[in-house]
Short mmCIF file of C-alpha atoms and ligand atoms in Angstrom, two decimals:
data_model
loop_
_atom_site.label_atom_id
_atom_site.label_comp_id
_atom_site.label_asym_id
_atom_site.label_seq_id
_atom_site.Cartn_x
_atom_site.Cartn_y
_atom_site.Cartn_z
CA MET C 1 12.69 -25.55 9.52
CA ASP C 2 10.81 -22.84 7.72
CA THR C 3 7.66 -23.62 5.79
CA GLU C 4 8.27 -23.66 2.00
CA GLU C 5 11.24 -21.35 1.60
CA VAL C 6 11.83 -19.50 -1.66
CA THR C 7 14.51 -17.00 -2.56
CA ALA C 8 14.07 -13.46 -3.76
CA SER C 9 15.24 -14.42 -7.23
CA ALA C 10 12.25 -16.76 -7.36
CA ALA C 11 10.30 -13.65 -6.43
CA GLY C 12 11.63 -12.08 -9.60
CA ASP C 13 13.33 -9.02 -8.14
CA GLY C 14 16.48 -9.69 -10.16
CA ARG C 15 18.82 -9.86 -7.17
CA PRO C 16 21.34 -12.71 -6.88
CA ALA C 17 19.84 -15.54 -4.87
CA ASP C 18 22.71 -15.75 -2.35
CA ALA C 19 22.44 -12.06 -1.37
CA ALA C 20 18.69 -12.22 -1.16
CA PRO C 21 16.47 -12.67 1.84
CA ARG C 22 14.66 -15.99 2.04
CA TYR C 23 10.90 -15.92 1.78
CA LEU C 24 7.86 -18.09 2.49
CA SER C 25 5.27 -18.32 -0.25
CA GLY C 26 1.50 -17.95 0.18
CA PHE C 27 -1.22 -15.51 1.24
CA GLY C 28 -2.89 -15.83 4.64
CA ASN C 29 -0.99 -19.02 5.47
CA GLU C 30 -0.12 -20.21 8.95
CA HIS C 31 3.59 -19.65 8.24
CA SER C 32 6.43 -20.56 10.58
CA SER C 33 10.12 -19.77 10.67
CA GLU C 34 13.07 -20.26 12.99
CA ALA C 35 16.55 -18.77 12.66
CA GLU C 36 18.01 -21.40 15.02
CA PRO C 37 16.98 -25.06 15.11
CA GLY C 38 14.72 -25.81 18.04
CA ALA C 39 13.71 -22.17 18.68
CA LEU C 40 10.07 -22.84 17.80
CA PRO C 41 8.16 -24.75 20.48
CA VAL C 42 6.55 -27.93 19.21
CA GLY C 43 2.94 -28.73 19.99
CA ARG C 44 2.20 -25.66 22.12
CA ASN C 45 2.56 -21.87 21.97
CA SER C 46 3.38 -21.10 25.58
CA PRO C 47 5.57 -23.78 27.15
CA GLN C 48 6.49 -23.28 30.79
CA ARG C 49 9.94 -22.33 29.53
CA ALA C 50 10.20 -21.42 25.85
CA PRO C 51 13.10 -23.07 23.94
CA LEU C 52 16.61 -21.57 24.07
CA GLY C 53 15.63 -19.24 26.92
CA LEU C 54 13.44 -17.17 24.59
CA TYR C 55 10.34 -15.24 25.63
CA ALA C 56 7.00 -16.17 24.03
CA GLU C 57 4.78 -13.25 23.00
CA GLN C 58 1.53 -13.17 21.04
CA LEU C 59 0.89 -10.31 18.59
CA SER C 60 -2.82 -10.08 17.77
CA GLY C 61 -3.86 -8.22 14.62
CA THR C 62 -7.52 -9.17 14.99
CA ALA C 63 -9.68 -9.60 18.10
CA PHE C 64 -9.19 -13.00 19.77
CA THR C 65 -12.76 -13.86 18.85
CA GLU C 66 -12.88 -12.93 15.16
CA PRO C 67 -13.96 -15.74 12.82
CA ARG C 68 -11.23 -18.23 12.00
CA ALA C 69 -11.12 -17.13 8.34
CA HIS C 70 -10.27 -13.53 9.36
CA ASN C 71 -8.26 -14.17 12.50
CA ARG C 72 -4.67 -12.91 12.36
CA ARG C 73 -2.14 -13.44 15.09
CA THR C 74 1.48 -14.42 15.34
CA TRP C 75 3.48 -16.03 18.14
CA LEU C 76 6.94 -14.52 18.53
CA TYR C 77 9.86 -16.18 20.34
CA ARG C 78 12.27 -13.41 21.21
CA ALA C 79 15.36 -12.57 23.20
CA ARG C 80 13.56 -9.92 25.26
CA PRO C 81 9.81 -9.33 25.64
CA SER C 82 8.47 -6.16 24.01
CA ALA C 83 7.05 -5.22 27.42
CA ALA C 84 10.52 -4.37 28.75
CA HIS C 85 10.53 -0.64 28.01
CA PRO C 86 10.26 2.75 29.73
CA PRO C 87 7.27 5.07 29.10
CA PHE C 88 6.53 6.39 25.63
CA HIS C 89 6.64 10.19 25.29
CA ARG C 90 5.33 12.39 22.50
CA ILE C 91 7.68 13.36 19.71
CA GLY C 92 7.07 15.68 16.75
CA ASN C 93 4.93 14.35 13.91
CA GLY C 94 6.84 16.09 11.12
CA SER C 95 4.55 15.94 8.07
CA LEU C 96 2.75 12.79 9.21
CA ARG C 97 -0.95 13.12 10.07
CA GLY C 98 -3.74 10.74 11.05
CA ALA C 99 -7.50 10.41 10.86
CA PRO C 100 -9.81 12.14 11.59
CA PHE C 101 -8.67 14.67 8.99
CA GLU C 102 -10.00 18.07 9.97
CA GLU C 103 -7.35 20.56 8.86
CA THR C 104 -9.22 21.45 5.65
CA GLU C 105 -12.78 21.38 4.31
CA PRO C 106 -13.59 18.32 2.19
CA ASP C 107 -13.12 19.56 -1.38
CA PRO C 108 -15.01 18.23 -4.44
CA ASN C 109 -12.37 19.53 -6.86
CA ARG C 110 -10.12 17.29 -8.88
CA MET C 111 -6.56 17.51 -7.65
CA ARG C 112 -3.15 16.52 -8.96
CA TRP C 113 0.33 16.76 -7.51
CA ASP C 114 3.86 16.53 -8.86
CA PRO C 115 6.31 14.29 -6.96
CA LEU C 116 7.41 15.32 -3.47
CA PRO C 117 10.38 17.70 -3.47
CA GLU C 118 13.85 16.57 -2.34
CA PRO C 119 13.99 16.14 1.43
CA PRO C 120 16.80 17.68 3.50
CA ALA C 121 19.90 15.47 3.85
CA GLY C 122 19.57 12.93 6.67
CA THR C 123 15.83 12.30 6.20
CA ASP C 124 14.94 8.72 7.09
CA PHE C 125 11.76 6.86 6.14
CA VAL C 126 9.75 8.02 9.16
CA ALA C 127 10.90 11.63 8.87
CA GLY C 128 10.23 11.45 5.12
CA LEU C 129 6.54 10.56 5.47
CA TRP C 130 4.18 13.29 4.21
CA THR C 131 0.44 12.87 4.57
CA LEU C 132 -1.84 13.82 1.70
CA GLY C 133 -5.15 13.08 3.44
CA GLY C 134 -7.56 10.34 4.27
CA ASN C 135 -10.84 9.44 5.91
CA GLY C 136 -12.39 7.63 8.86
CA ASP C 137 -10.97 7.61 12.33
CA ALA C 138 -7.92 5.71 13.54
CA ARG C 139 -9.54 5.53 16.99
CA LEU C 140 -12.45 3.58 15.47
CA ARG C 141 -10.16 1.37 13.35
CA SER C 142 -12.00 2.57 10.26
CA GLY C 143 -10.90 4.42 7.13
CA MET C 144 -7.54 5.03 5.53
CA ALA C 145 -4.78 7.56 4.99
CA ILE C 146 -2.67 8.34 1.95
CA HIS C 147 0.96 9.18 2.61
CA LEU C 148 3.97 9.73 0.36
CA TYR C 149 7.57 9.32 1.42
CA HIS C 150 10.88 10.63 0.19
CA ALA C 151 13.93 9.57 2.20
CA ASN C 152 17.67 9.72 1.69
CA SER C 153 19.00 8.18 4.88
CA PRO C 154 18.60 4.76 6.52
CA MET C 155 16.89 4.44 9.89
CA THR C 156 19.67 3.88 12.38
CA ASP C 157 19.02 3.03 16.03
CA ARG C 158 15.33 3.55 15.54
CA VAL C 159 12.40 1.40 14.52
CA PHE C 160 8.81 2.23 13.70
CA GLY C 161 5.50 0.53 14.46
CA ASP C 162 2.00 1.67 13.59
CA SER C 163 -0.76 0.90 16.09
CA ASP C 164 -3.29 2.67 13.87
CA GLY C 165 -3.24 0.34 10.90
CA GLU C 166 -1.37 -1.73 8.40
CA LEU C 167 0.94 -0.04 5.91
CA LEU C 168 0.93 -0.90 2.22
CA LEU C 169 4.19 0.46 0.82
CA VAL C 170 4.40 1.20 -2.91
CA PRO C 171 8.01 2.08 -3.85
CA GLU C 172 8.36 4.33 -6.88
CA ARG C 173 12.06 5.17 -6.74
CA GLY C 174 14.70 3.13 -4.89
CA ALA C 175 14.26 -0.14 -3.04
CA LEU C 176 13.24 -0.43 0.61
CA ARG C 177 15.00 -2.99 2.77
CA LEU C 178 12.45 -3.63 5.48
CA CYS C 179 13.99 -5.20 8.58
CA THR C 180 10.92 -6.33 10.49
CA GLU C 181 10.32 -8.29 13.67
CA LEU C 182 9.57 -11.32 11.48
CA GLY C 183 12.53 -10.91 9.11
CA VAL C 184 13.68 -8.97 6.07
CA LEU C 185 11.76 -7.99 2.94
CA VAL C 186 13.33 -6.08 0.06
CA ALA C 187 10.74 -4.16 -1.95
CA ALA C 188 11.86 -2.53 -5.20
CA PRO C 189 9.77 -0.31 -7.49
CA GLY C 190 7.20 -2.56 -9.17
CA GLN C 191 6.75 -4.51 -5.95
CA VAL C 192 4.63 -3.67 -2.91
CA ALA C 193 5.18 -4.60 0.72
CA LEU C 194 2.72 -4.80 3.56
CA ILE C 195 3.61 -4.23 7.20
CA PRO C 196 0.80 -5.47 9.45
CA ARG C 197 -0.60 -3.31 12.25
CA GLY C 198 1.82 -3.09 15.15
CA VAL C 199 4.72 -4.98 13.55
CA ARG C 200 7.92 -3.05 14.18
CA PHE C 201 10.39 -2.40 11.40
CA ARG C 202 13.40 -0.42 10.33
CA VAL C 203 13.86 0.86 6.77
CA GLU C 204 17.24 0.74 5.05
CA LEU C 205 17.78 2.26 1.61
CA PRO C 206 19.90 -0.03 -0.63
CA ASP C 207 19.84 2.62 -3.38
CA GLY C 208 20.66 5.52 -1.06
CA GLU C 209 17.35 7.23 -1.74
CA ALA C 210 13.74 6.13 -1.85
CA ARG C 211 10.45 7.62 -2.86
CA GLY C 212 6.97 6.16 -2.96
CA TYR C 213 3.46 5.90 -1.63
CA VAL C 214 1.83 4.44 1.48
CA CYS C 215 -1.75 3.36 2.03
CA GLU C 216 -2.37 3.24 5.76
CA ASN C 217 -5.38 1.04 6.31
CA TYR C 218 -7.15 1.54 9.62
CA GLY C 219 -9.88 -0.97 8.76
CA GLN C 220 -9.98 -4.71 8.29
CA PRO C 221 -6.70 -6.18 7.05
CA PHE C 222 -6.22 -6.35 3.31
CA THR C 223 -7.22 -9.66 1.81
CA LEU C 224 -7.49 -11.09 -1.69
CA PRO C 225 -10.74 -10.24 -3.50
CA GLU C 226 -13.30 -12.95 -4.20
CA LEU C 227 -13.05 -14.36 -7.72
CA GLY C 228 -16.75 -15.11 -8.32
CA PRO C 229 -17.38 -16.13 -11.92
CA ILE C 230 -13.67 -15.66 -12.77
CA GLY C 231 -13.13 -19.10 -11.24
CA ALA C 232 -10.44 -20.58 -9.05
CA ASN C 233 -7.46 -18.69 -10.53
CA GLY C 234 -6.57 -15.20 -11.62
CA LEU C 235 -5.80 -11.67 -10.45
CA ALA C 236 -3.12 -11.86 -7.76
CA ASN C 237 -2.22 -15.50 -7.19
CA PRO C 238 -1.78 -16.39 -3.49
CA ARG C 239 1.54 -18.17 -3.94
CA ASP C 240 3.17 -14.97 -5.25
CA PHE C 241 2.85 -13.32 -1.84
CA LEU C 242 6.10 -13.73 0.09
CA ALA C 243 6.55 -13.57 3.85
CA PRO C 244 9.98 -13.12 5.48
CA THR C 245 11.95 -15.68 7.46
CA ALA C 246 13.19 -15.05 10.99
CA ALA C 247 16.28 -12.79 11.05
CA PRO C 248 16.90 -11.69 14.63
CA GLU C 249 19.11 -8.70 15.37
CA GLU C 250 21.68 -8.92 18.10
CA SER C 251 22.14 -5.27 18.92
CA GLU C 252 21.82 -3.98 22.45
CA GLY C 253 20.37 -0.49 22.70
CA PRO C 254 19.65 2.20 22.87
CA VAL C 255 17.02 1.91 20.15
CA GLU C 256 14.30 4.51 19.74
CA VAL C 257 10.98 2.76 19.15
CA VAL C 258 8.59 5.15 17.41
CA ASN C 259 4.92 4.30 17.71
CA LYS C 260 2.17 5.93 15.68
CA PHE C 261 -0.79 5.88 18.02
CA CYS C 262 -4.13 7.55 17.14
CA GLY C 263 -2.39 9.78 14.62
CA ARG C 264 0.44 11.00 16.86
CA LEU C 265 4.01 9.85 17.18
CA TRP C 266 5.33 8.58 20.50
CA ALA C 267 8.77 7.19 21.29
CA ALA C 268 10.39 5.04 23.95
CA GLU C 269 14.05 4.21 24.32
CA TYR C 270 14.53 0.46 24.41
CA ALA C 271 17.72 -0.96 25.87
CA HIS C 272 17.77 -3.60 23.13
CA SER C 273 16.73 -4.05 19.53
CA PRO C 274 13.04 -4.97 19.35
CA LEU C 275 13.86 -6.88 16.15
CA ASP C 276 15.17 -9.80 18.21
CA VAL C 277 12.67 -12.48 17.16
CA VAL C 278 14.43 -15.85 16.73
CA ALA C 279 11.36 -17.85 15.70
CA TRP C 280 7.72 -17.21 14.96
CA HIS C 281 4.58 -18.80 13.60
CA GLY C 282 1.29 -17.30 12.59
CA THR C 283 -0.86 -15.35 10.20
CA HIS C 284 -0.14 -11.72 11.13
CA VAL C 285 2.88 -11.41 8.86
CA PRO C 286 4.51 -8.84 6.56
CA TYR C 287 4.51 -9.71 2.87
CA LEU C 288 5.93 -8.74 -0.49
CA TYR C 289 4.19 -8.90 -3.87
CA ASP C 290 5.52 -8.24 -7.36
CA LEU C 291 2.88 -6.30 -9.28
CA ARG C 292 4.14 -7.77 -12.55
CA ARG C 293 2.92 -11.16 -11.35
CA PHE C 294 -0.66 -9.82 -11.45
CA ASN C 295 -2.80 -11.88 -13.80
CA VAL C 296 -4.60 -9.10 -15.69
CA LEU C 297 -8.06 -9.99 -16.96
CA GLY C 298 -10.11 -7.89 -19.35
CA THR C 299 -12.55 -7.97 -22.20
CA ILE C 300 -12.04 -10.17 -25.23
CA SER C 301 -15.16 -8.77 -26.88
CA TYR C 302 -16.18 -5.14 -26.34
CA ASP C 303 -16.40 -2.29 -23.78
CA HIS C 304 -14.06 -1.20 -21.05
CA PRO C 305 -14.59 -3.26 -17.89
CA ASP C 306 -14.62 -1.49 -14.53
CA PRO C 307 -11.20 -1.40 -12.84
CA SER C 308 -12.44 -3.54 -9.95
CA LEU C 309 -11.13 -6.30 -12.22
CA PHE C 310 -7.63 -5.02 -11.39
CA THR C 311 -8.00 -5.34 -7.59
CA VAL C 312 -4.90 -6.79 -5.98
CA LEU C 313 -6.01 -6.46 -2.35
CA THR C 314 -9.20 -5.34 -0.67
CA SER C 315 -10.04 -4.22 2.83
CA PRO C 316 -13.72 -5.07 3.20
CA SER C 317 -16.07 -2.92 5.25
CA GLU C 318 -19.32 -4.01 6.88
CA LEU C 319 -21.20 -3.25 3.63
CA PRO C 320 -20.83 -6.01 1.02
CA GLY C 321 -18.91 -4.78 -1.99
CA GLN C 322 -18.00 -1.40 -0.46
CA ALA C 323 -14.35 -1.65 0.43
CA GLY C 324 -12.83 0.53 3.09
CA VAL C 325 -10.05 0.59 0.55
CA ASP C 326 -9.10 -1.39 -2.54
CA PHE C 327 -5.59 -1.52 -3.94
CA VAL C 328 -5.86 -1.67 -7.73
CA VAL C 329 -3.04 -2.00 -10.27
CA PHE C 330 -2.98 -1.02 -13.94
CA ALA C 331 -0.36 -3.52 -15.07
CA PRO C 332 0.89 -4.17 -18.61
CA ARG C 333 -1.86 -5.78 -20.69
CA TRP C 334 -3.39 -6.18 -24.12
CA LEU C 335 -6.41 -4.21 -25.26
CA VAL C 336 -8.51 -5.85 -27.95
CA GLY C 337 -12.03 -4.43 -27.40
CA GLU C 338 -13.95 -4.10 -30.67
CA ASP C 339 -15.81 -0.85 -31.40
CA THR C 340 -14.72 0.31 -27.98
CA PHE C 341 -13.33 3.49 -26.48
CA ARG C 342 -10.41 1.71 -24.87
CA PRO C 343 -8.91 4.08 -22.26
CA PRO C 344 -10.78 4.73 -18.99
CA TYR C 345 -14.19 6.24 -19.72
CA PHE C 346 -15.63 9.52 -18.44
CA HIS C 347 -17.20 8.80 -15.10
CA ARG C 348 -18.41 9.99 -11.71
CA ASN C 349 -17.88 7.49 -8.92
CA VAL C 350 -19.35 7.29 -5.44
CA MET C 351 -16.01 5.79 -4.39
CA THR C 352 -13.00 8.09 -4.03
CA GLU C 353 -9.99 7.42 -6.24
CA TYR C 354 -6.39 8.30 -5.43
CA MET C 355 -4.00 7.34 -8.23
CA GLY C 356 -0.23 7.09 -8.28
CA LEU C 357 2.29 6.18 -10.95
CA VAL C 358 5.28 3.89 -10.35
CA GLU C 359 6.71 4.33 -13.83
CA GLY C 360 6.00 5.48 -17.36
CA ALA C 361 2.63 6.90 -18.29
CA TYR C 362 -1.06 6.13 -17.69
CA ASP C 363 -3.44 5.48 -20.56
CA ALA C 364 -6.06 8.07 -19.47
CA LYS C 365 -3.63 10.97 -19.28
CA ALA C 366 -1.44 12.17 -22.14
CA GLU C 367 0.70 14.33 -19.88
CA GLY C 368 1.01 15.87 -16.42
CA PHE C 369 0.56 12.64 -14.41
CA ARG C 370 4.14 11.93 -13.50
CA PRO C 371 5.86 9.00 -11.75
CA GLY C 372 5.89 9.88 -8.06
CA GLY C 373 2.98 12.27 -8.52
CA GLY C 374 -0.65 11.55 -7.80
CA SER C 375 -4.23 12.53 -8.49
CA LEU C 376 -7.32 12.61 -6.33
CA HIS C 377 -10.81 12.28 -7.77
CA ASN C 378 -13.05 12.59 -4.76
CA MET C 379 -16.54 11.12 -4.34
CA MET C 380 -18.71 11.86 -7.41
CA SER C 381 -16.22 14.20 -9.09
CA ALA C 382 -16.27 14.03 -12.88
CA HIS C 383 -13.10 12.75 -14.50
CA GLY C 384 -11.73 10.47 -17.18
CA PRO C 385 -9.53 10.79 -20.25
CA ASP C 386 -7.92 14.15 -20.80
CA ARG C 387 -8.69 15.92 -24.02
CA ALA C 388 -5.60 14.66 -25.87
CA THR C 389 -6.37 11.06 -24.86
CA PHE C 390 -10.02 11.40 -25.87
CA ASP C 391 -9.09 12.72 -29.29
CA ARG C 392 -6.45 10.04 -29.83
CA ALA C 393 -8.53 7.06 -28.64
CA SER C 394 -11.69 8.17 -30.49
CA ALA C 395 -9.78 8.12 -33.77
CA ALA C 396 -7.45 5.16 -33.15
CA GLU C 397 -7.43 2.17 -35.44
CA LEU C 398 -8.60 -0.71 -33.24
CA ARG C 399 -5.87 -3.29 -33.64
CA PRO C 400 -4.79 -5.48 -30.71
CA GLN C 401 -2.73 -3.04 -28.68
CA ARG C 402 -0.26 -3.73 -25.89
CA VAL C 403 -0.33 -1.19 -23.05
CA ASP C 404 3.04 -1.70 -21.41
CA ASP C 405 4.57 1.73 -21.01
CA GLY C 406 3.59 2.31 -17.40
CA LEU C 407 2.61 0.98 -14.02
CA ALA C 408 -0.16 2.94 -12.31
CA PHE C 409 -2.17 2.07 -9.23
CA MET C 410 -5.21 3.28 -7.32
CA PHE C 411 -6.24 3.41 -3.68
CA GLU C 412 -10.04 3.40 -4.02
CA THR C 413 -11.98 4.09 -0.87
CA ARG C 414 -15.59 4.05 0.19
CA TRP C 415 -15.38 7.45 1.93
CA PRO C 416 -14.35 10.87 0.63
CA VAL C 417 -10.76 11.90 1.27
CA THR C 418 -10.09 15.13 3.17
CA LEU C 419 -6.71 16.70 2.50
CA THR C 420 -4.13 17.87 4.99
CA ALA C 421 -3.27 21.56 4.95
CA ALA C 422 0.15 20.59 3.59
CA ALA C 423 -1.41 18.82 0.58
CA THR C 424 -3.80 21.69 -0.15
CA ASP C 425 -1.08 24.33 0.07
CA ALA C 426 1.75 22.25 -1.43
CA PRO C 427 3.85 24.14 -3.99
CA HIS C 428 3.92 20.88 -5.96
CA ARG C 429 0.12 20.79 -6.31
CA GLN C 430 -0.90 21.45 -9.90
CA ARG C 431 -3.21 24.46 -9.68
CA HIS C 432 -4.63 24.15 -13.20
CA TYR C 433 -5.44 20.43 -13.36
CA ASP C 434 -9.00 21.19 -14.57
CA GLN C 435 -7.56 22.44 -17.85
CA VAL C 436 -6.80 18.89 -19.04
CA TRP C 437 -10.52 18.58 -19.78
CA GLN C 438 -10.80 21.94 -21.53
CA GLY C 439 -11.55 22.11 -25.23
CA LEU C 440 -13.75 19.00 -25.31
CA GLU C 441 -15.98 20.48 -27.99
CA ARG C 442 -19.67 20.07 -28.44
CA HIS C 443 -20.21 17.81 -31.48
CA HIS C 444 -23.96 17.64 -31.21
CA SER C 445 -26.83 20.06 -30.64
CA PRO C 446 -29.94 18.38 -29.20
CA LYS C 447 -32.95 18.87 -31.48
CA ARG C 448 -35.99 20.41 -29.85
CA PRO C 449 -39.07 18.13 -30.20
O1 LIG Z 1 -10.06 7.26 -13.10
C1 LIG Z 1 -9.23 6.42 -13.41
O2 LIG Z 1 -8.37 6.61 -14.27
C2 LIG Z 1 -9.33 5.02 -12.81
C3 LIG Z 1 -10.27 4.22 -13.62
C4 LIG Z 1 -9.80 3.40 -14.60
C5 LIG Z 1 -10.66 2.70 -15.39
O3 LIG Z 1 -10.16 1.89 -16.32
C6 LIG Z 1 -12.03 2.82 -15.23
C7 LIG Z 1 -12.53 3.63 -14.21
C8 LIG Z 1 -11.64 4.32 -13.40
O4 LIG Z 1 -12.06 5.07 -12.38
FE1 LIG Z 2 -11.74 7.05 -12.05
#
């Protein structure tokens, strides 16, 4: 039996329950699932002979010795051990890059991009990955990378696994059907999915085409932020995170297993599908989260709180409060602040902010920030409302106001982001982004004492 099964319709993705994958609810749980009764050993992980002739295999996402609260590992019971494969050989990286990022000089300028252009026909998820930039070093398991994807073809006879980090997928157009070693997750725009480090998966495209964003986190696995004085509830609620249930694939090979290892792609031809896990239990699991389930908190008196209040997931670093990367969502909410400039304020931030837009518009930008596009405000760069937004919000009548015309998000990282050459030179980079802050007039002349 699986632990606490729920259906995707309970997850609110609008799909009929019978066609939907079955999910397990909870964040960080010791989940378990078996596709056939008796496949999961009882009372031990490594019996002399695993049930049903399966092979037992441990997948460790954290060091064996990490504290219990952080430890992540999963036991897999599979038709063939992952070890049964020929050597990996290098394959082309396409537009995918990894840290350290050294193709360009770190640039303090504010940047904005339009959505990725159409890919050539036959582009699958892996081929459709395009790296914008990042920081840290995958070899030191530290830092992060920002990728976008645009794909129009399902992955057939190939699966992908990332040794460098976990992948937070943020669909913007078209759902992703993620067939993973632990089962199936369907992530539609408005939802996010996380594939843990090393977990292999294939991406199918139920809508024929898919576009979105990826945060590749080389550092400590994403976890829920502390709630401090907020109390025991709020922000992203743990039970809204959904893990898959075992869904083994039968297919014999050949299957190309693509492995991202220290920034480069390698491949080995397996003679069987590596998605052949019949049962599993553990904590190193993929999950799905519906951003509209986020419990948005904000002021009920005055001023604009810092967007840390919108943190869905955080990857802590060794410095308290300085995340390797935070995933932050600007979900529909009410604004009621009295005598308050309500949109995001002008600011310069030691943390680096990459923003993307899943749909609609964002309340700091009147135009130019498009769904599928993105902006980068690197360490200490000055940004905030564009001129049109400043003028509008400074004059607005301050009634309770619902902001529900968009879904924006931010990857906020402790270290500056260095761009790839492709991102710097991209035809879809907006060359005149600075102009959105032009025309902010002087309204005051300081008086000399
Ligand atoms: O720059 C941005 O739009 C993100 C952001 C939003 C906000 O409400 C406050 C600070 C901040 O960096
Ligand atoms: Fe900002």
